[in-house]
Structure formats: C-alpha cells, structure tokens
Amino acid sequence: MKLLTNESGSFTIEATLVYPVVFLTTIALLFFSLWTYERVALQQMSALAADRAAYNWDNSYKDPITGAFNLNENDGLYWRVGNDRISDIFGSLINDSPITFHFPEVGHTALNSGPERKLQQVTASFPNGIAGRLTYRNHLADREVTVQLSSVKTPLNFLESMLGNNKNLAAESSAHVTEPVEFIRNVQLVIDYIPKLKGIISGKDAQQTLQENIPSPAKTIVIQSEAEASRYIQQLVHGHTVNIATEDNGKSRKIDALDADGIAHEAKYTVNNTEARAEILKDVELIKKGKVKGVVWHFFRITKNGKLDLSPSLRQALEDNGIVIVIHN
C-alpha cells in the first residue's frame, strides 16, 4: 500500500513520457516552418520573375532587374508584328505551341532578340538550385508570361505523405504584358484629338496654316571684304568690337566681336600670315590671363575665285593653340 500511495519520482516518470513527444513535435514544426518558408520564397521568386519579364517585354535589351537600356538599343519599330509570336492567335487552327524556355539548359547560347531572349534574360537572376520553365503566349489582346519554378526537396520524408507526393517544391506565377505608358498615351491622344481637329479646321485651312508657318528660304549673304565679314560676325554672335590690352605681345588686340559669354570672334576674308601669327600670340595671352574665355576665327571664301585663304600651316597653328576654326561657305 505504501508503494501505491508514494508519489516520489512521479514528476520524473511523467517528464520521461512527455518530453519525447514535445521534442518530436518541436522538430516537426521546425521543419514544417522551413518547408513553408522555402515554398513562399519560391512563389515570390516566380511572381517577381513574371512581373519583370512582362514589364521589360517591349525591349529585349533592357536590364532584366532594373529595366535600364541604352537609347540606341531596341527591337525595331515593327517587333510586335514580326518578332512577338503573333501566330499564337491561330493556335486553335494550326495547333502551334507557345514559346517555352527550359532552364537550366546545358550548352544553350545567348539569343539576340525575340521572345526567347526575353524569357532567357529573366533566368539570370535565379540562384543555383532553381529549375523550371518560362512560357509566353500571344493572343493579341492578351499576352501572358508564365513562370514555373521547382526547388529543393522537402526537409523530412514524412512531410511528403502529409503535404503531397511531389518531392520538389514548386511554384507558378503569371503576368500580363502591357504596352508602355507613353505608347498608350500617344495612341489615346491621337484617338481623342483627331476628331476634334477635323471639326475645328478644314483641310484647306490646315494647308494654308502650314504654308504660313513654313519659314522662307534664308537670303543668301555675299561677303566681299574684311569689313563685311566683321559686320556679319557681329550680327551673328550679337557682339561688339573691342580693344584689349596685351602686355606681353604688343600694346593691344582688336577683337572683331566679343559676345556676351566672353568669347572673342575674329573674321578673316584675306589673310596675311605674318599678321595672323602675331594675332595668335595675342589671343593665347588673352586666354591665359583670363581676359577672354575662348577665341574663334571665322574664315570666309573669297568671292572672285571661291578659295579659302587658310593655309595648312596656319590651320595647324590655330589648332595647336586651342583656337576654334569656323569656315563659312
């Protein structure tokens, strides 16, 4: 009777019986949490990949992550007609399968353009251990990118019978391809305003308005002397004649036209090489001392023979000293 009524050691016996159950339950919850995390992460990865592919679909040269691209890189003006799998709209008639890209694919080379390239670019952001396929369907009004991914095995074998027979985690997401905002706005602008313009102005009035706003051909200006060349440059750059002192190379330098930005302009019709080289030294001095921000020499062709009085040696001297040359025809 004493043995039956004695309760000493009962806590130890109860703990021995309960602890394994608590321990196994904790481990099971831990692995279930890991499995759930992996599945959610895979689902998020597939959704992000589908969204990126759909967003960058209008240009296969876009960065698959940031969407950035160079202005001179595009798929051409008519890629929607000839390079966007438009034949998918006749799938029910010709039994044509949609574009599908499997990865990882051994020995697969990079593609230049088209739906395959756009699907392939998305896989660059996937980590190792991820496999699957990407599919693109074009039903004209409804274009869709589908991403199917598979990843690591379930943490415990007994979870396979509880959560499904598939040993690999799997996820699938889809995104619809839409046109860029500026394309949609331009189309809507044309649709809205063309009928309004037709009602406001007639064809004859529109033609007359265009003719009135087309500028008339510029009047041909003939330069026949150094003075005319100087006046023309003054009008062209809105400058004025000025004399600036030069301490190192003579007393002063006469500038034909000094514009509002501090650039000195020199007009040349006929050229004396000796005087020209002396003027180059003065111009270099003005630039070094900051009295002018730059120097431009304008050369005009001689009216009688159409020749340009600019020798190769003088051109080289001007270029060596940082003086800009402008030739007027």
XYZ file of C-alpha atoms in Angstrom:
329
model
C 0.000 0.000 0.000
C 2.834 2.371 0.763
C 4.298 1.800 -2.708
C 0.997 2.621 -4.389
C 0.444 5.752 -2.363
C 4.044 7.028 -2.564
C 4.285 9.892 -5.176
C 8.003 10.473 -5.051
C 9.582 10.311 -8.536
C 6.275 10.784 -10.353
C 7.484 14.034 -11.984
C 10.495 12.273 -13.462
C 8.379 9.474 -14.889
C 5.868 11.909 -16.393
C 8.607 14.060 -17.898
C 10.230 10.969 -19.405
C 6.975 10.078 -21.109
C 6.037 13.604 -22.286
C 9.447 15.013 -23.302
C 9.936 12.839 -26.441
C 6.506 13.871 -27.682
C 7.264 17.562 -27.113
C 10.689 17.232 -28.713
C 9.416 15.462 -31.825
C 6.551 17.933 -32.163
C 9.000 20.856 -31.957
C 11.278 19.308 -34.598
C 8.287 18.653 -36.856
C 7.115 22.258 -36.514
C 10.634 23.481 -37.225
C 10.911 21.504 -40.460
C 7.376 22.439 -41.442
C 8.313 26.104 -40.977
C 11.396 25.616 -43.159
C 9.293 23.925 -45.821
C 6.730 26.730 -45.692
C 9.440 29.388 -45.947
C 11.053 27.698 -48.954
C 7.713 27.402 -50.710
C 6.740 31.036 -50.051
C 10.195 32.228 -51.176
C 9.890 30.195 -54.374
C 6.421 31.581 -55.028
C 7.644 35.129 -54.508
C 10.593 34.475 -56.836
C 8.325 33.203 -59.613
C 5.932 36.143 -59.215
C 8.798 38.658 -59.340
C 10.299 36.994 -62.421
C 6.955 37.033 -64.253
C 6.407 40.721 -63.424
C 9.899 41.676 -64.589
C 9.539 39.770 -67.863
C 6.165 41.386 -68.595
C 7.418 44.876 -67.694
C 10.555 44.630 -69.893
C 8.791 42.901 -72.799
C 8.794 45.940 -75.109
C 12.619 45.870 -75.393
C 14.755 42.724 -75.207
C 17.845 44.870 -74.464
C 16.503 46.077 -71.115
C 18.294 45.044 -67.950
C 16.192 42.172 -66.522
C 16.350 43.633 -62.997
C 16.439 47.431 -63.344
C 14.788 47.850 -66.759
C 17.541 50.239 -67.904
C 18.715 50.300 -71.539
C 20.717 52.397 -73.981
C 18.729 54.686 -76.272
C 20.213 53.127 -79.419
C 19.318 49.563 -78.367
C 15.819 48.380 -79.266
C 13.973 45.652 -81.148
C 12.961 47.843 -84.058
C 9.720 49.578 -84.940
C 7.719 46.521 -86.036
C 8.784 43.912 -83.487
C 5.159 43.404 -82.393
C 4.295 42.161 -85.899
C 7.274 40.034 -86.874
C 9.015 39.122 -83.638
C 6.393 38.644 -80.942
C 4.891 35.224 -81.681
C 1.710 36.735 -83.094
C 0.929 33.357 -84.713
C -0.290 32.177 -81.288
C -3.673 33.761 -82.048
C -4.181 30.982 -84.613
C -3.234 28.241 -82.157
C -6.657 26.623 -82.335
C -6.330 26.332 -86.131
C -2.721 25.302 -86.689
C -2.023 23.667 -83.318
C 1.033 25.835 -82.744
C 2.588 25.535 -79.254
C 3.586 28.689 -77.344
C 7.171 29.818 -76.784
C 8.749 27.826 -73.922
C 12.209 28.224 -72.396
C 13.535 25.499 -70.064
C 16.381 26.116 -67.610
C 18.986 25.220 -66.715
C 19.751 24.051 -70.239
C 23.233 22.651 -70.939
C 25.002 24.190 -73.906
C 22.364 26.854 -74.501
C 23.750 30.004 -76.117
C 22.573 33.566 -75.637
C 19.930 34.734 -78.088
C 19.951 38.048 -79.927
C 16.314 39.069 -79.788
C 12.747 37.867 -79.741
C 10.571 36.197 -77.089
C 13.207 33.535 -76.353
C 15.798 36.179 -75.439
C 13.330 37.987 -73.178
C 12.477 34.753 -71.377
C 16.133 33.749 -71.105
C 17.139 37.077 -69.540
C 14.814 36.513 -66.587
C 16.708 33.364 -65.548
C 19.919 35.362 -64.944
C 18.625 36.486 -61.534
C 17.765 32.976 -60.292
C 20.094 31.414 -57.678
C 21.669 27.980 -58.066
C 19.408 25.032 -57.460
C 16.414 26.579 -59.198
C 14.976 24.908 -62.282
C 11.820 25.284 -64.301
C 10.402 26.753 -67.466
C 9.060 30.051 -68.774
C 6.209 30.277 -71.269
C 4.923 33.129 -73.417
C 1.534 33.184 -75.145
C 0.383 35.922 -77.503
C -3.374 36.125 -78.028
C -3.114 39.661 -79.421
C -5.269 41.408 -76.829
C -3.998 39.130 -74.059
C -0.265 38.446 -73.869
C 0.895 36.421 -70.904
C 4.201 35.301 -69.374
C 4.104 32.229 -67.102
C 6.982 31.222 -64.809
C 7.103 27.718 -63.315
C 9.878 27.015 -60.776
C 10.978 23.992 -58.767
C 13.490 23.878 -55.926
C 14.862 21.773 -53.060
C 13.296 18.605 -51.586
C 11.058 18.650 -48.539
C 13.001 18.581 -45.221
C 11.545 15.304 -43.902
C 10.235 12.237 -45.686
C 7.109 12.021 -43.553
C 6.120 15.508 -44.753
C 5.824 14.132 -48.277
C 2.846 11.961 -47.316
C 1.313 14.800 -45.289
C 1.861 17.619 -47.787
C 1.893 15.810 -51.132
C 3.748 13.194 -53.122
C 5.862 15.697 -55.033
C 9.357 15.680 -53.531
C 10.246 19.059 -55.068
C 8.829 22.398 -54.066
C 7.006 24.007 -56.983
C 5.551 27.431 -57.714
C 3.836 29.044 -60.692
C 3.025 32.684 -61.447
C 1.726 34.611 -64.449
C 1.828 38.243 -65.537
C 0.158 40.026 -68.435
C 2.237 42.060 -70.867
C 1.027 45.633 -71.259
C 2.229 48.409 -73.525
C 4.439 51.185 -72.093
C 2.625 54.171 -70.646
C 3.921 56.609 -73.277
C 2.694 54.343 -76.098
C -0.784 54.140 -74.586
C -0.880 57.916 -74.012
C 0.171 58.680 -77.603
C -2.479 56.371 -79.027
C -5.130 57.861 -76.758
C -4.021 61.371 -77.720
C -4.488 60.612 -81.412
C -7.876 58.980 -80.817
C -9.135 61.941 -78.771
C -7.828 64.897 -80.741
C -8.043 63.933 -84.429
C -11.884 64.027 -84.467
C -11.825 67.361 -82.629
C -9.313 68.859 -85.072
C -11.366 67.686 -88.028
C -14.366 69.533 -86.662
C -12.462 72.728 -85.937
C -10.403 73.274 -89.098
C -10.892 72.243 -92.709
C -8.269 70.707 -94.946
C -7.701 73.929 -96.924
C -7.334 75.986 -93.767
C -4.876 73.483 -92.312
C -2.791 73.555 -95.513
C -2.773 77.342 -95.546
C -1.739 77.463 -91.886
C 1.166 75.097 -92.559
C 2.340 77.158 -95.519
C 2.215 80.343 -93.455
C 4.364 78.811 -90.731
C 6.975 77.302 -93.057
C 9.921 79.720 -92.991
C 11.005 81.199 -96.287
C 14.472 80.268 -97.581
C 17.207 82.292 -95.962
C 18.556 85.144 -98.019
C 21.994 84.431 -99.431
C 24.614 86.716 -97.918
C 27.647 87.537 -100.049
C 30.810 88.637 -98.236
C 33.169 90.695 -100.383
C 35.519 92.341 -97.890
C 37.025 92.083 -94.426
C 34.691 94.822 -93.137
C 31.593 92.983 -94.362
C 32.836 89.797 -92.736
C 33.363 91.637 -89.457
C 29.867 93.165 -89.506
C 28.324 89.791 -90.338
C 30.071 88.129 -87.367
C 28.934 90.926 -85.044
C 25.304 90.335 -86.077
C 25.710 86.568 -85.901
C 27.020 86.419 -82.310
C 25.433 89.686 -81.104
C 28.844 91.029 -80.217
C 30.759 94.275 -80.478
C 34.253 95.423 -81.441
C 36.665 95.906 -78.549
C 40.367 96.562 -77.959
C 42.026 94.643 -75.123
C 45.485 95.450 -73.811
C 48.237 92.840 -74.289
C 51.317 93.404 -72.164
C 53.474 90.551 -73.488
C 52.785 90.758 -77.249
C 52.353 94.337 -78.355
C 50.093 97.035 -76.994
C 46.600 95.698 -77.650
C 44.462 93.213 -79.557
C 41.489 94.362 -81.619
C 38.666 91.841 -81.468
C 36.033 91.979 -84.215
C 33.197 90.715 -81.992
C 33.142 89.904 -78.271
C 29.923 88.072 -77.380
C 28.029 88.079 -74.082
C 29.778 84.881 -72.934
C 33.235 86.408 -73.218
C 34.194 84.584 -76.429
C 36.319 86.559 -78.903
C 35.414 86.194 -82.600
C 37.812 87.104 -85.413
C 36.590 87.494 -89.034
C 39.027 86.593 -91.829
C 38.451 87.261 -95.544
C 42.012 87.618 -96.799
C 44.877 86.593 -94.532
C 48.373 87.963 -94.030
C 50.245 85.049 -92.463
C 52.734 87.268 -90.590
C 49.982 89.361 -89.009
C 47.909 86.255 -88.331
C 50.687 84.582 -86.324
C 51.184 87.763 -84.286
C 47.436 87.789 -83.572
C 47.606 84.138 -82.475
C 50.192 85.044 -79.820
C 47.967 87.854 -78.552
C 44.926 85.560 -78.456
C 46.860 82.947 -76.474
C 47.898 85.658 -73.996
C 44.275 86.816 -73.590
C 43.139 83.262 -72.923
C 45.906 82.512 -70.397
C 45.275 85.724 -68.471
C 41.530 85.144 -68.448
C 40.628 88.272 -70.385
C 38.568 86.174 -72.799
C 37.068 82.721 -72.263
C 37.908 81.496 -75.752
C 38.760 82.543 -79.296
C 37.032 81.635 -82.573
C 38.379 82.545 -86.018
C 35.809 82.723 -88.834
C 37.075 82.254 -92.397
C 35.096 83.364 -95.480
C 35.690 82.268 -99.072
C 36.932 84.916 -101.491
C 34.056 85.890 -103.778
C 36.070 86.088 -107.001
C 37.624 82.640 -107.009
C 35.769 80.839 -104.183
C 39.044 79.902 -102.500
C 39.673 79.894 -98.766
C 42.655 81.917 -97.598
C 43.672 79.415 -94.908
C 46.984 77.637 -95.329
C 47.640 74.224 -93.731
C 50.388 75.682 -91.547
C 48.082 78.442 -90.240
C 45.327 75.905 -89.545
C 47.800 73.777 -87.610
C 48.985 76.776 -85.597
C 45.428 77.702 -84.666
C 44.575 74.142 -83.629
C 47.771 73.763 -81.592
C 46.893 76.876 -79.581
C 43.297 75.873 -78.902
C 41.685 78.401 -81.239
C 38.436 77.222 -82.822
C 38.141 77.419 -86.631
C 34.785 78.048 -88.348
C 34.566 78.076 -92.160
C 31.640 79.928 -93.792
C 30.668 78.902 -97.304
